[in-house]
mmCIF file of C-alpha atoms in Angstrom:
data_model
loop_
_atom_site.group_PDB
_atom_site.id
_atom_site.type_symbol
_atom_site.label_atom_id
_atom_site.label_comp_id
_atom_site.label_asym_id
_atom_site.label_seq_id
_atom_site.Cartn_x
_atom_site.Cartn_y
_atom_site.Cartn_z
ATOM 1 C CA CYS P 1 -7.693 50.148 86.407
ATOM 2 C CA VAL P 2 -9.774 52.559 88.417
ATOM 3 C CA TYR P 3 -10.733 55.757 86.600
ATOM 4 C CA ALA P 4 -10.740 59.342 87.909
ATOM 5 C CA GLY P 5 -13.134 60.125 90.740
ATOM 6 C CA SER P 6 -13.729 59.995 94.494
ATOM 7 C CA TYR P 7 -14.793 56.632 95.846
ATOM 8 C CA SER P 8 -16.031 56.534 99.446
ATOM 9 C CA GLU P 9 -15.869 52.749 99.671
ATOM 10 C CA HIS P 10 -13.320 51.021 101.855
ATOM 11 C CA VAL P 11 -12.204 48.191 99.548
ATOM 12 C CA ILE P 12 -12.017 44.775 101.202
ATOM 13 C CA ILE P 13 -9.920 42.499 99.009
ATOM 14 C CA GLN P 14 -11.853 39.280 98.321
ATOM 15 C CA SER P 15 -9.363 37.138 96.368
ATOM 16 C CA SER P 16 -5.676 36.298 96.355
ATOM 17 C CA GLY P 17 -3.481 36.221 93.302
ATOM 18 C CA PRO P 18 -1.899 32.925 92.264
ATOM 19 C CA VAL P 19 1.639 32.347 93.564
ATOM 20 C CA GLY P 20 3.954 34.904 91.963
ATOM 21 C CA ASN P 21 1.129 36.606 90.034
ATOM 22 C CA TYR P 22 -0.208 39.695 91.822
ATOM 23 C CA VAL P 23 -3.782 40.978 91.731
ATOM 24 C CA THR P 24 -3.132 44.684 91.099
ATOM 25 C CA PHE P 25 -5.344 47.603 92.086
ATOM 26 C CA LYS P 26 -4.130 50.731 90.291
ATOM 27 C CA ALA P 27 -5.347 54.085 89.057
ATOM 28 C CA ASN P 28 -5.672 54.654 85.342
ATOM 29 C CA ALA P 29 -2.373 56.307 84.356
ATOM 30 C CA GLY P 30 -2.531 60.033 85.095
ATOM 31 C CA ASP P 31 -6.040 59.991 86.631
ATOM 32 C CA THR P 32 -6.661 61.386 90.119
ATOM 33 C CA VAL P 33 -8.372 58.586 92.011
ATOM 34 C CA ILE P 34 -9.364 59.220 95.633
ATOM 35 C CA MET P 35 -10.121 56.097 97.690
ATOM 36 C CA GLN P 36 -11.159 55.734 101.319
ATOM 37 C CA GLY P 37 -8.959 52.726 101.970
ATOM 38 C CA PHE P 38 -8.053 49.090 101.426
ATOM 39 C CA ARG P 39 -8.140 46.048 103.687
ATOM 40 C CA VAL P 40 -6.217 42.886 102.917
ATOM 41 C CA ASP P 41 -7.098 40.041 105.331
ATOM 42 C CA ILE P 42 -5.940 36.444 104.756
ATOM 43 C CA ARG P 43 -5.090 37.251 101.118
ATOM 44 C CA SER P 44 -1.782 36.976 99.278
ATOM 45 C CA TYR P 45 -0.136 38.381 96.170
ATOM 46 C CA ILE P 46 -1.918 41.739 96.287
ATOM 47 C CA LYS P 47 -0.531 45.004 94.895
ATOM 48 C CA ILE P 48 -2.102 48.373 95.793
ATOM 49 C CA GLY P 49 -0.843 51.034 93.401
ATOM 50 C CA GLY P 50 0.578 50.470 89.932
ATOM 51 C CA ASP P 51 4.201 49.971 88.979
ATOM 52 C CA ASN P 52 4.456 53.521 87.594
ATOM 53 C CA ALA P 53 4.369 56.691 89.717
ATOM 54 C CA ASN P 54 1.225 57.967 87.926
ATOM 55 C CA GLU P 55 -0.789 54.793 88.690
ATOM 56 C CA GLY P 56 -1.158 55.251 92.448
ATOM 57 C CA PHE P 57 -4.158 56.251 94.528
ATOM 58 C CA ASN P 58 -4.827 59.190 96.809
ATOM 59 C CA ILE P 59 -5.941 57.191 99.868
ATOM 60 C CA THR P 60 -7.604 59.384 102.472
ATOM 61 C CA ASP P 61 -10.048 58.962 105.341
ATOM 62 C CA MET P 62 -12.480 61.496 103.783
ATOM 63 C CA GLY P 63 -13.182 62.819 107.284
ATOM 64 C CA ASN P 64 -14.078 59.388 108.722
ATOM 65 C CA THR P 65 -11.962 58.967 111.846
ATOM 66 C CA THR P 66 -12.758 55.252 112.236
ATOM 67 C CA VAL P 67 -11.264 54.015 108.973
ATOM 68 C CA ARG P 68 -7.787 52.541 108.577
ATOM 69 C CA LEU P 69 -6.353 53.679 105.286
ATOM 70 C CA VAL P 70 -4.362 50.594 104.276
ATOM 71 C CA ASP P 71 -4.739 47.621 106.605
ATOM 72 C CA PHE P 72 -3.231 44.202 106.027
ATOM 73 C CA GLU P 73 -3.371 41.411 108.560
ATOM 74 C CA ASN P 74 -3.779 37.727 109.386
ATOM 75 C CA ASN P 75 -1.525 35.984 106.887
ATOM 76 C CA ALA P 76 -1.807 38.700 104.254
ATOM 77 C CA ASP P 77 1.458 37.695 102.617
ATOM 78 C CA HIS P 78 3.227 39.139 99.589
ATOM 79 C CA VAL P 79 1.461 42.515 99.745
ATOM 80 C CA ILE P 80 2.964 45.488 97.887
ATOM 81 C CA ILE P 81 1.814 49.050 98.626
ATOM 82 C CA GLN P 82 3.441 51.456 96.184
ATOM 83 C CA ASN P 83 3.230 54.832 94.458
ATOM 84 C CA ASN P 84 0.280 56.114 96.518
ATOM 85 C CA THR P 85 -0.398 59.298 98.480
ATOM 86 C CA ILE P 86 -1.722 58.174 101.849
ATOM 87 C CA GLY P 87 -3.008 60.356 104.675
ATOM 88 C CA GLY P 88 -5.855 61.750 106.697
ATOM 89 C CA THR P 89 -7.807 64.953 106.282
ATOM 90 C CA PRO P 90 -7.710 67.946 108.636
ATOM 91 C CA SER P 91 -11.291 67.175 109.751
ATOM 92 C CA GLY P 92 -10.692 63.460 110.160
ATOM 93 C CA GLY P 93 -7.956 61.375 111.603
ATOM 94 C CA GLY P 94 -5.730 58.847 109.991
ATOM 95 C CA GLY P 95 -2.533 59.729 108.334
ATOM 96 C CA GLY P 96 1.038 59.546 109.446
ATOM 97 C CA PHE P 97 1.636 56.708 111.858
ATOM 98 C CA GLN P 98 -1.736 54.981 111.302
ATOM 99 C CA SER P 99 -1.797 55.303 107.508
ATOM 100 C CA ILE P 100 -0.460 51.835 106.792
ATOM 101 C CA ARG P 101 -1.171 49.256 109.447
ATOM 102 C CA GLN P 102 -0.006 45.669 109.583
ATOM 103 C CA THR P 103 -1.472 43.566 112.389
ATOM 104 C CA GLY P 104 -2.434 39.993 112.998
ATOM 105 C CA SER P 105 -4.642 38.332 115.569
ATOM 106 C CA ILE P 106 -4.227 34.939 113.877
ATOM 107 C CA ASN P 107 -0.746 35.171 112.368
ATOM 108 C CA HIS P 108 1.526 37.910 111.151
ATOM 109 C CA SER P 109 1.930 38.898 107.534
ATOM 110 C CA ASP P 110 5.162 38.151 105.697
ATOM 111 C CA TYR P 111 6.912 39.468 102.607
ATOM 112 C CA SER P 112 5.238 42.888 102.663
ATOM 113 C CA THR P 113 6.721 45.763 100.673
ATOM 114 C CA VAL P 114 5.913 49.455 101.145
ATOM 115 C CA ARG P 115 7.733 51.697 98.662
ATOM 116 C CA ASN P 116 7.557 55.069 96.927
ATOM 117 C CA ASN P 117 4.501 56.301 98.817
ATOM 118 C CA ILE P 118 3.863 59.834 100.044
ATOM 119 C CA LEU P 119 2.608 59.817 103.643
ATOM 120 C CA GLN P 120 0.666 62.852 104.785
ATOM 121 C CA TYR P 121 0.034 63.649 108.407
ATOM 122 C CA CYS P 122 -3.171 65.540 109.121
ATOM 123 C CA GLY P 123 -5.566 65.816 111.985
ATOM 124 C CA GLN P 124 -3.727 63.811 114.678
ATOM 125 C CA THR P 125 -1.034 64.720 117.144
ATOM 126 C CA PRO P 126 0.295 61.564 118.843
ATOM 127 C CA ALA P 127 3.279 61.805 121.201
ATOM 128 C CA ALA P 128 6.548 62.759 119.478
ATOM 129 C CA ALA P 129 4.775 63.597 116.237
ATOM 130 C CA PRO P 130 4.668 66.954 114.448
ATOM 131 C CA ALA P 131 1.724 69.296 114.849
ATOM 132 C CA ALA P 132 -1.313 68.831 112.620
ATOM 133 C CA GLY P 133 -0.690 69.999 109.085
ATOM 134 C CA ARG P 134 2.989 69.046 109.173
ATOM 135 C CA ALA P 135 4.680 66.115 107.497
ATOM 136 C CA ALA P 136 5.233 63.059 109.669
ATOM 137 C CA PRO P 137 8.557 61.264 109.776
ATOM 138 C CA ALA P 138 8.649 58.613 107.091
ATOM 139 C CA ALA P 139 10.203 55.189 106.961
ATOM 140 C CA GLY P 140 10.629 52.523 104.347
ATOM 141 C CA GLY P 141 11.200 54.835 101.400
ATOM 142 C CA ALA P 142 8.107 56.987 101.910
ATOM 143 C CA ARG P 143 8.429 60.696 101.140
ATOM 144 C CA PRO P 144 6.670 62.946 103.695
ATOM 145 C CA ARG P 145 4.764 65.974 102.439
ATOM 146 C CA PRO P 146 2.813 68.694 104.269
ATOM 147 C CA CYS P 147 -0.941 68.430 104.160
ATOM 148 C CA PRO P 148 -2.884 71.005 102.208
ATOM 149 C CA ARG P 149 -4.259 73.773 104.383
ATOM 150 C CA ALA P 150 -8.027 73.877 104.779
ATOM 151 C CA SER P 151 -9.429 76.963 103.108
ATOM 152 C CA SER P 152 -12.323 78.954 104.447
ATOM 153 C CA SER P 153 -14.837 80.758 102.310
ATOM 154 C CA SER P 154 -16.921 83.702 103.364
#
């Protein structure tokens, strides 16, 4: 479990789980855990976000426009991404269409599951997408939500 806090690290998964036995990265139940992102490359049987709705992460770019929020590639098989809030910040990028990215320069990933995530769209306006601060269209069971408005202080 990861306990409450903001973690600016982009986690690069180093080990696979044994066949049928997932290595699980999850927030301590009920804690608000803010992460900059996860990368799964040539790893299998990985779960990002716990089985319960209150064990997911808030995965955000923290204003860093070069980070991919959840990236799995190159034979990253049997990856489950669940119960997280995933999106960019108004000052950064990420979010929406680039929040979860599956690519492969060696081979494609198989048996990937993305479920019960909230995708937020902030800071980018690609073609056919809503304006910044609006919820992006969601697919695969994700629930879109508007991004919080940036507040100004005087």
